[in-house]
mmCIF file of C-alpha atoms in Angstrom:
data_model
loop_
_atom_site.group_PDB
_atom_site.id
_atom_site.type_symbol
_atom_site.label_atom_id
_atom_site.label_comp_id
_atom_site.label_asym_id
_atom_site.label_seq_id
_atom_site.Cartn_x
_atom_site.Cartn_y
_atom_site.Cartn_z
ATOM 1 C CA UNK A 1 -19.614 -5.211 16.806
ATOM 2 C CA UNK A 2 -22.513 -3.364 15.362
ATOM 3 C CA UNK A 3 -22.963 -0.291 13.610
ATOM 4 C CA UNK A 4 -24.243 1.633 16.768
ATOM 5 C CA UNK A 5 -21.407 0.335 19.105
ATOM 6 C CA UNK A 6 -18.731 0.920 16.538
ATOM 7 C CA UNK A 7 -20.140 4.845 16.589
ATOM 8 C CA UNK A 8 -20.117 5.107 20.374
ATOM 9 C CA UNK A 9 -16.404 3.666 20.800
ATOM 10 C CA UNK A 10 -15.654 6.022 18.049
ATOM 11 C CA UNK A 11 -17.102 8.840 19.689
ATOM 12 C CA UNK A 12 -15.859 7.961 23.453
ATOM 13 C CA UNK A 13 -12.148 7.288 21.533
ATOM 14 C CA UNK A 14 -12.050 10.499 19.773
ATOM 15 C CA UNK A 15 -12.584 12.297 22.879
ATOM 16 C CA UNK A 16 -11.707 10.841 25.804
ATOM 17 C CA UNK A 17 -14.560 11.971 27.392
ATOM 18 C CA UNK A 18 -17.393 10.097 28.027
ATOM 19 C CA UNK A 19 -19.948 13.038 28.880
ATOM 20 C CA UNK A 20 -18.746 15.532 25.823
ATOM 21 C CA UNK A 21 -19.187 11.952 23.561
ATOM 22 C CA UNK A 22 -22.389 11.641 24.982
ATOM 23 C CA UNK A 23 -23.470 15.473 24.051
ATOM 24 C CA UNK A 24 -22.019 14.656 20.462
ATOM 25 C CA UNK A 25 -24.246 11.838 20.037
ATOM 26 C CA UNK A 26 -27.087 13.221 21.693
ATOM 27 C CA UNK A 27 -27.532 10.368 24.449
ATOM 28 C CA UNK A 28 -27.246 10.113 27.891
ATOM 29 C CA UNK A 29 -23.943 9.281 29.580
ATOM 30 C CA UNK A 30 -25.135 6.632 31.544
ATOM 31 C CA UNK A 31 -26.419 4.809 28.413
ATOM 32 C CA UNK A 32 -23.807 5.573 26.833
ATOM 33 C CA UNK A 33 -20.964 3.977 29.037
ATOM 34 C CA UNK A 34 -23.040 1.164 29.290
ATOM 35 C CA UNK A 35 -23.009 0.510 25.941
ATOM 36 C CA UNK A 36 -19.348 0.502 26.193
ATOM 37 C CA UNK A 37 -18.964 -2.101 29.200
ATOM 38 C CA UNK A 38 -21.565 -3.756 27.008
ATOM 39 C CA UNK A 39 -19.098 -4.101 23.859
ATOM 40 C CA UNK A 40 -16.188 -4.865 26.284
ATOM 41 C CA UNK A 41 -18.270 -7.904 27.626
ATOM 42 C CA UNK A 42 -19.350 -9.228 23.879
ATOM 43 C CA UNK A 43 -15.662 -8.957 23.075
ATOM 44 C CA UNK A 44 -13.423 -9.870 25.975
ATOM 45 C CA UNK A 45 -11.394 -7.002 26.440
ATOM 46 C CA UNK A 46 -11.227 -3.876 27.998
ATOM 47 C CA UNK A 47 -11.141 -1.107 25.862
ATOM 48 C CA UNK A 48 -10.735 1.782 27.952
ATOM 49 C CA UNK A 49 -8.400 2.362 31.332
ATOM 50 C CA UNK A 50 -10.339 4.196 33.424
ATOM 51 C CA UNK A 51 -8.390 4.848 36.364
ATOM 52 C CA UNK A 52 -6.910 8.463 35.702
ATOM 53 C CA UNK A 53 -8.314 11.229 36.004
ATOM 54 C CA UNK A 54 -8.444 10.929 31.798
ATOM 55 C CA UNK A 55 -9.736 7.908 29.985
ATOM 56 C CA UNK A 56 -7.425 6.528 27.631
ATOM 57 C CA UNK A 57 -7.171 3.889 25.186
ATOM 58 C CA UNK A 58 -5.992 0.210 25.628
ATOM 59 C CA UNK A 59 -3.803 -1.688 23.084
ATOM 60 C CA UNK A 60 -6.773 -3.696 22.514
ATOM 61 C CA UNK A 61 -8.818 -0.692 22.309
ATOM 62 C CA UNK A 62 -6.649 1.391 20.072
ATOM 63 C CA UNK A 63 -7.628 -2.152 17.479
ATOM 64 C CA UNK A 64 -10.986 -1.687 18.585
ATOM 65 C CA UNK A 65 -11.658 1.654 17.243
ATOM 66 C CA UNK A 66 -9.737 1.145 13.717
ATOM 67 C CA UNK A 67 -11.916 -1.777 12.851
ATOM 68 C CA UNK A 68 -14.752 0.187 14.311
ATOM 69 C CA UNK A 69 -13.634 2.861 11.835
ATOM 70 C CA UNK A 70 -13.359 0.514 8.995
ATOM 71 C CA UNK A 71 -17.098 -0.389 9.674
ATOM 72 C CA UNK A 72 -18.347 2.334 9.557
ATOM 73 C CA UNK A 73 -16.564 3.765 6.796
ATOM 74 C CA UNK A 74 -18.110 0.237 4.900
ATOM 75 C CA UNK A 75 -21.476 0.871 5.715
ATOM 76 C CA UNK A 76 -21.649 4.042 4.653
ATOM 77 C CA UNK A 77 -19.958 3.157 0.893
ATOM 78 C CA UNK A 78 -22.579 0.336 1.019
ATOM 79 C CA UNK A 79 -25.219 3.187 1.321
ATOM 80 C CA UNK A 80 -23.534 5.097 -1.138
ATOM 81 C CA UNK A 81 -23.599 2.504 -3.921
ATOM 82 C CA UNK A 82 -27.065 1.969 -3.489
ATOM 83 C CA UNK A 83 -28.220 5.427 -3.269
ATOM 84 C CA UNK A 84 -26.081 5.170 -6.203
ATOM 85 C CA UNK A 85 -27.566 2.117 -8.303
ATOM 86 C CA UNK A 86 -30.748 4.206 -7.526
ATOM 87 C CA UNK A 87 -29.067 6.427 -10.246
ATOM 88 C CA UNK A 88 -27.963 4.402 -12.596
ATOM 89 C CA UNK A 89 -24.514 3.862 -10.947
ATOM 90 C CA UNK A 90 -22.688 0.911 -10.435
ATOM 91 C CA UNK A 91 -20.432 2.112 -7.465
ATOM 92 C CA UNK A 92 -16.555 3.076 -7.230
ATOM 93 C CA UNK A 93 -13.306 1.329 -7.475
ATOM 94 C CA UNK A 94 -10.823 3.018 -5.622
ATOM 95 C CA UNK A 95 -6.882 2.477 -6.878
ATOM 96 C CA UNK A 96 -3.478 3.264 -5.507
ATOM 97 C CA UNK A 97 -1.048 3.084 -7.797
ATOM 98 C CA UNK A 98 2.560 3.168 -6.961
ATOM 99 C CA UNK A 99 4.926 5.360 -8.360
ATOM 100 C CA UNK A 100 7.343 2.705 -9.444
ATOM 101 C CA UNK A 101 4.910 1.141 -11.689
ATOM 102 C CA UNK A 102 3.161 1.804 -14.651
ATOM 103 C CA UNK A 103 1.525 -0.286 -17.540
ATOM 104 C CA UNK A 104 1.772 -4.397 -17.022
ATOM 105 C CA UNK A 105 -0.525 -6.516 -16.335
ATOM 106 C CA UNK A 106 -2.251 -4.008 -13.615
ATOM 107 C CA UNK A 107 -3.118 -1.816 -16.880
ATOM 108 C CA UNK A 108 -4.378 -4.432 -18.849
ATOM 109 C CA UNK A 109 -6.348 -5.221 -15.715
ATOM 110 C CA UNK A 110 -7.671 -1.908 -15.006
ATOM 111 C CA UNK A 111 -8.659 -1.399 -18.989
ATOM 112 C CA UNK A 112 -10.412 -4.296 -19.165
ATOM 113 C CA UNK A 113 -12.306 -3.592 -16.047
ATOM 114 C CA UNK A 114 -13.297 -0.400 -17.716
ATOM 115 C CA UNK A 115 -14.415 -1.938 -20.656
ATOM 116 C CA UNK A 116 -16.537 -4.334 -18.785
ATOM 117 C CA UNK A 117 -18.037 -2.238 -16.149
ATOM 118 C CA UNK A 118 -18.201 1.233 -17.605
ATOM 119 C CA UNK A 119 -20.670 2.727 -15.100
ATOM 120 C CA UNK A 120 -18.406 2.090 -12.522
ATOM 121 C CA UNK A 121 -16.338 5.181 -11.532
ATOM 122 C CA UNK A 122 -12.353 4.374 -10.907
ATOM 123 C CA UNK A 123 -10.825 6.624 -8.914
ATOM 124 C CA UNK A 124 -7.414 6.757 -8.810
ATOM 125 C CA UNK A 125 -3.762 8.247 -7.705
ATOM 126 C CA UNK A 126 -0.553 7.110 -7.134
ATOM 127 C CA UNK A 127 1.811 6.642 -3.859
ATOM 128 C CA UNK A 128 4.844 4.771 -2.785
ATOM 129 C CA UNK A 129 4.081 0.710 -1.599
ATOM 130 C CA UNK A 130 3.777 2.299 2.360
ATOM 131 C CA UNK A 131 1.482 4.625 1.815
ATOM 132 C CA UNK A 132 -0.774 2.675 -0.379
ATOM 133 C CA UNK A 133 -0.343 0.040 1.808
ATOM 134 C CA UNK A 134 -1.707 2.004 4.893
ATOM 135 C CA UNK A 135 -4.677 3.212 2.522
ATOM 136 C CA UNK A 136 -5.341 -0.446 2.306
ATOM 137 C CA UNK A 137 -4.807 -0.960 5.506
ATOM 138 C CA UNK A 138 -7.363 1.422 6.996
ATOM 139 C CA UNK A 139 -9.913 1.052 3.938
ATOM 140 C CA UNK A 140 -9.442 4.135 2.323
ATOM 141 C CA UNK A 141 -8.670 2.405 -1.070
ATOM 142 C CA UNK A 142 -10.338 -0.945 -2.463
ATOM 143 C CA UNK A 143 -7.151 -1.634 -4.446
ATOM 144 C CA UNK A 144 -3.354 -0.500 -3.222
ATOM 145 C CA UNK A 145 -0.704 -1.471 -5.908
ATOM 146 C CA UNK A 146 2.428 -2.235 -4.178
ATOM 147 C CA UNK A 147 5.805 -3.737 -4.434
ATOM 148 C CA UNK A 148 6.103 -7.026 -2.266
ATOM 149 C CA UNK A 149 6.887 -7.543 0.334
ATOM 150 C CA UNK A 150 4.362 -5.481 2.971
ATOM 151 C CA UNK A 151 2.920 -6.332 5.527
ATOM 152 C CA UNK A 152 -0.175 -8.713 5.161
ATOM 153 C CA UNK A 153 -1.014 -8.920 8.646
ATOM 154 C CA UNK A 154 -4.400 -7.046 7.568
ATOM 155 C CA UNK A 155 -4.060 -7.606 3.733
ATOM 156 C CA UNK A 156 -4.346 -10.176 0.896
ATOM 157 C CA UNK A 157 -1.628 -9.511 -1.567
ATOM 158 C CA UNK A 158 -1.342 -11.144 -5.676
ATOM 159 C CA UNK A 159 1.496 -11.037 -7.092
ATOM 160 C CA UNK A 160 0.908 -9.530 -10.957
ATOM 161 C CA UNK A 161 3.896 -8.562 -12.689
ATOM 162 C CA UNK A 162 7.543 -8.504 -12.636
ATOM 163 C CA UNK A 163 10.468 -6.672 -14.790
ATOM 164 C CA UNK A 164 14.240 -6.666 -14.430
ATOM 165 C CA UNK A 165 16.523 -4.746 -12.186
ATOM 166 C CA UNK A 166 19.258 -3.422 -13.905
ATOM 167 C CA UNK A 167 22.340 -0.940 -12.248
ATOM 168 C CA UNK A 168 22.044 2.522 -13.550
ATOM 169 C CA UNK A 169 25.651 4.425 -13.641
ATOM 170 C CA UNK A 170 27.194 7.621 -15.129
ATOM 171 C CA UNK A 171 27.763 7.571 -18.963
ATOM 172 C CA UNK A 172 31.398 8.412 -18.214
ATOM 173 C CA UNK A 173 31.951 5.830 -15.221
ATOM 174 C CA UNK A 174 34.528 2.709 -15.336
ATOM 175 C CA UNK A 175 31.383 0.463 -15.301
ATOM 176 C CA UNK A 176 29.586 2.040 -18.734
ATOM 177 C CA UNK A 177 31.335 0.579 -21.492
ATOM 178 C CA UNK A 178 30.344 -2.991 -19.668
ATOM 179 C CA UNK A 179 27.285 -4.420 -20.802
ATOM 180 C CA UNK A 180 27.517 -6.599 -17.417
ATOM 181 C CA UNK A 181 28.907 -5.993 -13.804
ATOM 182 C CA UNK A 182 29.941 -8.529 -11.098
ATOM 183 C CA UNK A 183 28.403 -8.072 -7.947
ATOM 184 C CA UNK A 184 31.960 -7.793 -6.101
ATOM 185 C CA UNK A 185 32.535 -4.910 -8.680
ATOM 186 C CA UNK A 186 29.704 -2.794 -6.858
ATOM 187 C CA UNK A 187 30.305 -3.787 -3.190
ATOM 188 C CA UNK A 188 32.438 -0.411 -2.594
ATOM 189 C CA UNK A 189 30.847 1.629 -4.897
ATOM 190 C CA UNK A 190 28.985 5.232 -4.245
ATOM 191 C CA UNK A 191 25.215 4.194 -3.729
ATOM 192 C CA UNK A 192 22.239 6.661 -4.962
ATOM 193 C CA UNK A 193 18.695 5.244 -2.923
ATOM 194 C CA UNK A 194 15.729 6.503 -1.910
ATOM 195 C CA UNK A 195 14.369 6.703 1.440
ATOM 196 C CA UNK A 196 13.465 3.170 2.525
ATOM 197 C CA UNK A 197 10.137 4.478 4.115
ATOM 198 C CA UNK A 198 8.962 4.418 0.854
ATOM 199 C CA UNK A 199 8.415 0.971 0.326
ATOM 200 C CA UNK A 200 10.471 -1.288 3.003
ATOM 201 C CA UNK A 201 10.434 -4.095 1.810
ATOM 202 C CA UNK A 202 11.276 -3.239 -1.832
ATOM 203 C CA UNK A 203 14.212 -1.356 -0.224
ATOM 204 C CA UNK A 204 15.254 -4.651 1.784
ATOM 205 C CA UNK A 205 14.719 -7.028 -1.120
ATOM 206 C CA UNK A 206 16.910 -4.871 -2.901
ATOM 207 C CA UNK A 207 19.897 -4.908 -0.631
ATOM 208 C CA UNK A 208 19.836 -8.527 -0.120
ATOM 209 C CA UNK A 209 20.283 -9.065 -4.325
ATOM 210 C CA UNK A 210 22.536 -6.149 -4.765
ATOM 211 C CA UNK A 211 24.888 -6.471 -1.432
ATOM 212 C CA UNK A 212 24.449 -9.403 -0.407
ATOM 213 C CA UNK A 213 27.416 -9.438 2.262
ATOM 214 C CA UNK A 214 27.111 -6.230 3.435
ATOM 215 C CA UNK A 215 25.091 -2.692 3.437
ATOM 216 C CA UNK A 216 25.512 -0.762 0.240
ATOM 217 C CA UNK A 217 27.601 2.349 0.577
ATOM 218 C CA UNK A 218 24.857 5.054 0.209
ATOM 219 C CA UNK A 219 25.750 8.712 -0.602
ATOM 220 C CA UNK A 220 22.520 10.019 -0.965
ATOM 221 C CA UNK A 221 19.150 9.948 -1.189
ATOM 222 C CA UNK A 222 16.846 11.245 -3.692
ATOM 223 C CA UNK A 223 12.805 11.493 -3.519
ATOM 224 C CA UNK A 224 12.268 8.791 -6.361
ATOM 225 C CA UNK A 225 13.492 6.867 -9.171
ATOM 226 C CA UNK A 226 13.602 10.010 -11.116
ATOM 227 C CA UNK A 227 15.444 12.410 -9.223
ATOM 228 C CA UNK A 228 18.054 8.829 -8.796
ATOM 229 C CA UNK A 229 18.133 8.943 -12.241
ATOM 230 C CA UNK A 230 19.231 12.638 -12.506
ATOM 231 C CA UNK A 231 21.801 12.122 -9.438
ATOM 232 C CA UNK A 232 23.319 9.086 -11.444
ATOM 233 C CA UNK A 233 23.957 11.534 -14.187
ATOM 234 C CA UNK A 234 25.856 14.055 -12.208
ATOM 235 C CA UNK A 235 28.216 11.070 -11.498
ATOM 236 C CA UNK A 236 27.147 10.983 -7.819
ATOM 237 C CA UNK A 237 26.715 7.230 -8.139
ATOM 238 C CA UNK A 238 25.550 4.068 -9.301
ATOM 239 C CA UNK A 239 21.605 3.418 -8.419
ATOM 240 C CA UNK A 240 20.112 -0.505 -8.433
ATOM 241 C CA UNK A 241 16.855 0.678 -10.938
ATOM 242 C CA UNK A 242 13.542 -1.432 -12.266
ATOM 243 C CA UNK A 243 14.004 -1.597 -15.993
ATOM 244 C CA UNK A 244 10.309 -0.572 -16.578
ATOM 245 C CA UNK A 245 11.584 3.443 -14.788
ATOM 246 C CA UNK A 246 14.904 3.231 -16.818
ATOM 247 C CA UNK A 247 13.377 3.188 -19.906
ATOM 248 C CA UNK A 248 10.242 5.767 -19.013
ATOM 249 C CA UNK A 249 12.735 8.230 -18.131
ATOM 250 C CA UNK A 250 15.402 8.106 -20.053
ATOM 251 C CA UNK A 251 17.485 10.229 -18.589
ATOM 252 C CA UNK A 252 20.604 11.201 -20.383
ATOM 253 C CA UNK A 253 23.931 10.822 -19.016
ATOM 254 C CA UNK A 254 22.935 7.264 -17.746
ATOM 255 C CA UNK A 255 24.012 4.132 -18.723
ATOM 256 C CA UNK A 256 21.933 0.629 -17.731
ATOM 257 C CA UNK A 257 23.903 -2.735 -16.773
ATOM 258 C CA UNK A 258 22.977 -6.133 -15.971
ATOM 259 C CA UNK A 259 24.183 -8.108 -12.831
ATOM 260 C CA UNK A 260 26.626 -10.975 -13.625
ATOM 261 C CA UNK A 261 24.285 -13.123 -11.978
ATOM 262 C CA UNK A 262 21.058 -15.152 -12.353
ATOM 263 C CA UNK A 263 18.551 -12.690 -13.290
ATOM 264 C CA UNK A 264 17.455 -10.270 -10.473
ATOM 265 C CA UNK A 265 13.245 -9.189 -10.836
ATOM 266 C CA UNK A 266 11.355 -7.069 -8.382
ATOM 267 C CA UNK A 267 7.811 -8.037 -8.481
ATOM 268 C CA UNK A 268 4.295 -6.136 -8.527
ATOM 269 C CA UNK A 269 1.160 -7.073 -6.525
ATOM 270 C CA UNK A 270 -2.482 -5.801 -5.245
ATOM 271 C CA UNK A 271 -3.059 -5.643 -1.904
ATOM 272 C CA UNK A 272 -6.467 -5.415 -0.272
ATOM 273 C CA UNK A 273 -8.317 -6.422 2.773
ATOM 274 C CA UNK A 274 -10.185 -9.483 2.232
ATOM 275 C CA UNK A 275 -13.556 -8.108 4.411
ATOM 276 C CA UNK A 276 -13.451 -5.334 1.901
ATOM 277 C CA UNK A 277 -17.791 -5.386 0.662
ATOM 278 C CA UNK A 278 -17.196 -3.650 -2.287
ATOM 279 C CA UNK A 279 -18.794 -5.479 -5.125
ATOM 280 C CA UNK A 280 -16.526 -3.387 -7.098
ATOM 281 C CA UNK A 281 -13.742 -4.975 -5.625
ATOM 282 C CA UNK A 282 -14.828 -8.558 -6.128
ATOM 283 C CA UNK A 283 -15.338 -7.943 -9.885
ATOM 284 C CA UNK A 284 -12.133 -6.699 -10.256
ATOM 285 C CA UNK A 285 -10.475 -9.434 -8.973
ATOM 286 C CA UNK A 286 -12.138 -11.664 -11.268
ATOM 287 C CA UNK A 287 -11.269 -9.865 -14.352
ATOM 288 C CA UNK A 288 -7.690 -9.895 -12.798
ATOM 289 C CA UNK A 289 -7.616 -13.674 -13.066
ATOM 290 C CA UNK A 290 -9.098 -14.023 -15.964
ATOM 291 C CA UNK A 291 -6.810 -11.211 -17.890
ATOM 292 C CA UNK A 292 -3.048 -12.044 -16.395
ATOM 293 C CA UNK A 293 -1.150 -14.787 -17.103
ATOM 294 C CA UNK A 294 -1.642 -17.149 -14.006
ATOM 295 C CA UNK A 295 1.911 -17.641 -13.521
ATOM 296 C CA UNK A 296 2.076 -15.004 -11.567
ATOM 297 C CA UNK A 297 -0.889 -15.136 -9.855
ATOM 298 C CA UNK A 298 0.788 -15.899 -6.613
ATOM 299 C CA UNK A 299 -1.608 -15.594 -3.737
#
């Protein structure tokens, strides 16, 4: 698909209208819709149903036009970073961070970067895994840090880092004068969670260590690990929690407890989409293997 294709079938897609996407791109409609039977020929599929009295999108189609919208969106960085090096620039990293993690080897990645590239500009914020992971996704970050598993149907994902999962639970419950607590102990016990949407399958990886027979009993649930934390305190309930937020916190009232088991870890990874041209993006990757222990560099 080339660039000019890609901005007709965005054009046509955003408005369903072949003569008002015409007047938006100042050509004629004829040429226009040819250009579109044209791209439906090169790739095999129709994009478009045409028999209503509105055009509307295919399945295929709907594809089409987000990889037409990644394309573009690449071409113009790639004119960006050289209108930048122009300057004296060295282009943009973009970084998602998730809110469960913080530090690790994804900080000594990112500080290293910065020490070796320091006219690139980093841009950064931070998300939960399914957000980032749709950022990724749809190439509005170069970088999404996420908690495995996602979906990789679209994205390359590296495995960097891993910490313990401990069980939070009130300072005055049964469980917090134990420094560890069978797994049968906490099959009937109050559950605080947050929503799974965040990050499913962090949420699912969870439940399958924690309750492994059946679904936790979950009373509520809270925004993040934080407001957990601060629900746990109240005595509401016991909350499965990544040692690495436990200790950031610190919330009072809250007492941390190991699983009578082999030791449970949730992991940490970058995802990103392989086709990604950012030269920005390839460097970091290097200094990535290069910086973490390759133990867990699990591709």
């Amino acid at each position: 698909m080339n660039l000019q294709r890609a901005r007709y079938l965005v054009a046509v897609a955003d408005h369903l209208n072949f003569t008002r996407a015409a007047a938006e791109l100042h050509v004629a409609q004829s040429a226009l819709s040819q250009q579109i039977k044209v791209l439906e020929r090169e790739i095999g599929v129709v994009l478009f149903d045409r028999r209503g009295p509105r055009i509307s999108l295919t399945e295929p189609g709907i594809v089409a036009v987000r990889e037409a919208k990644f394309l573009l969106e690449s071409a113009d960085r790639a004119i960006e970073r050289i209108r930048a090096s122009a300057l004296g620039s060295e282009g943009e990293l973009r970084i998602a961070h998730t809110r469960s993690w913080a530090g690790g080897a994804v900080a000594l990645a990112v500080n290293e970067f910065r020490a070796r590239y320091p006219k690139v500009a980093i841009t950064e914020h931070r998300g939960y895994t399914a957000r980032n992971t749709a950022l990724a996704t749809d190439g509005a970050v170069d970088i999404a840090v996420v908690r495995p598993p996602v979906d990789q149907s679209k994205l390359t994902v590296r495995i960097l880092d891993r910490e313990r999962l401990l069980l939070a639970v009130p300072s005055g419950h049964p469980f917090s004068t134990l420094e560890v607590v069978d797994l049968a102990q906490i099959a009937n016990e109050p559950v605080v969670f947050w929503p799974r949407a965040n990050g499913p399958g962090m949420y699912d990886a969870i439940v399958e260590m924690f309750w492994p027979t059946r679904a936790p009993n979950v009373v509520r649930r809270e925004a993040d690990d934080e407001q957990v934390l601060h629900a746990v305190a109240a005595g509401v309930g016991v909350a499965p929690m990544p040692a690495g937020r436990a200790a950031t916190y610190r919330v009072p009232g809250v007492q941390m407890c190991e699983i009578n088991c082999p030791p449970m870890y949730l992991t940490v990874g970058l995802a990103f989409r392989t086709d990604n041209p950012n030269l920005a993006l390839r460097l970091f990757l290097e200094v990535v293997d290069e910086v973490v222990d390759p133990s867990l560099l699990v591709r």
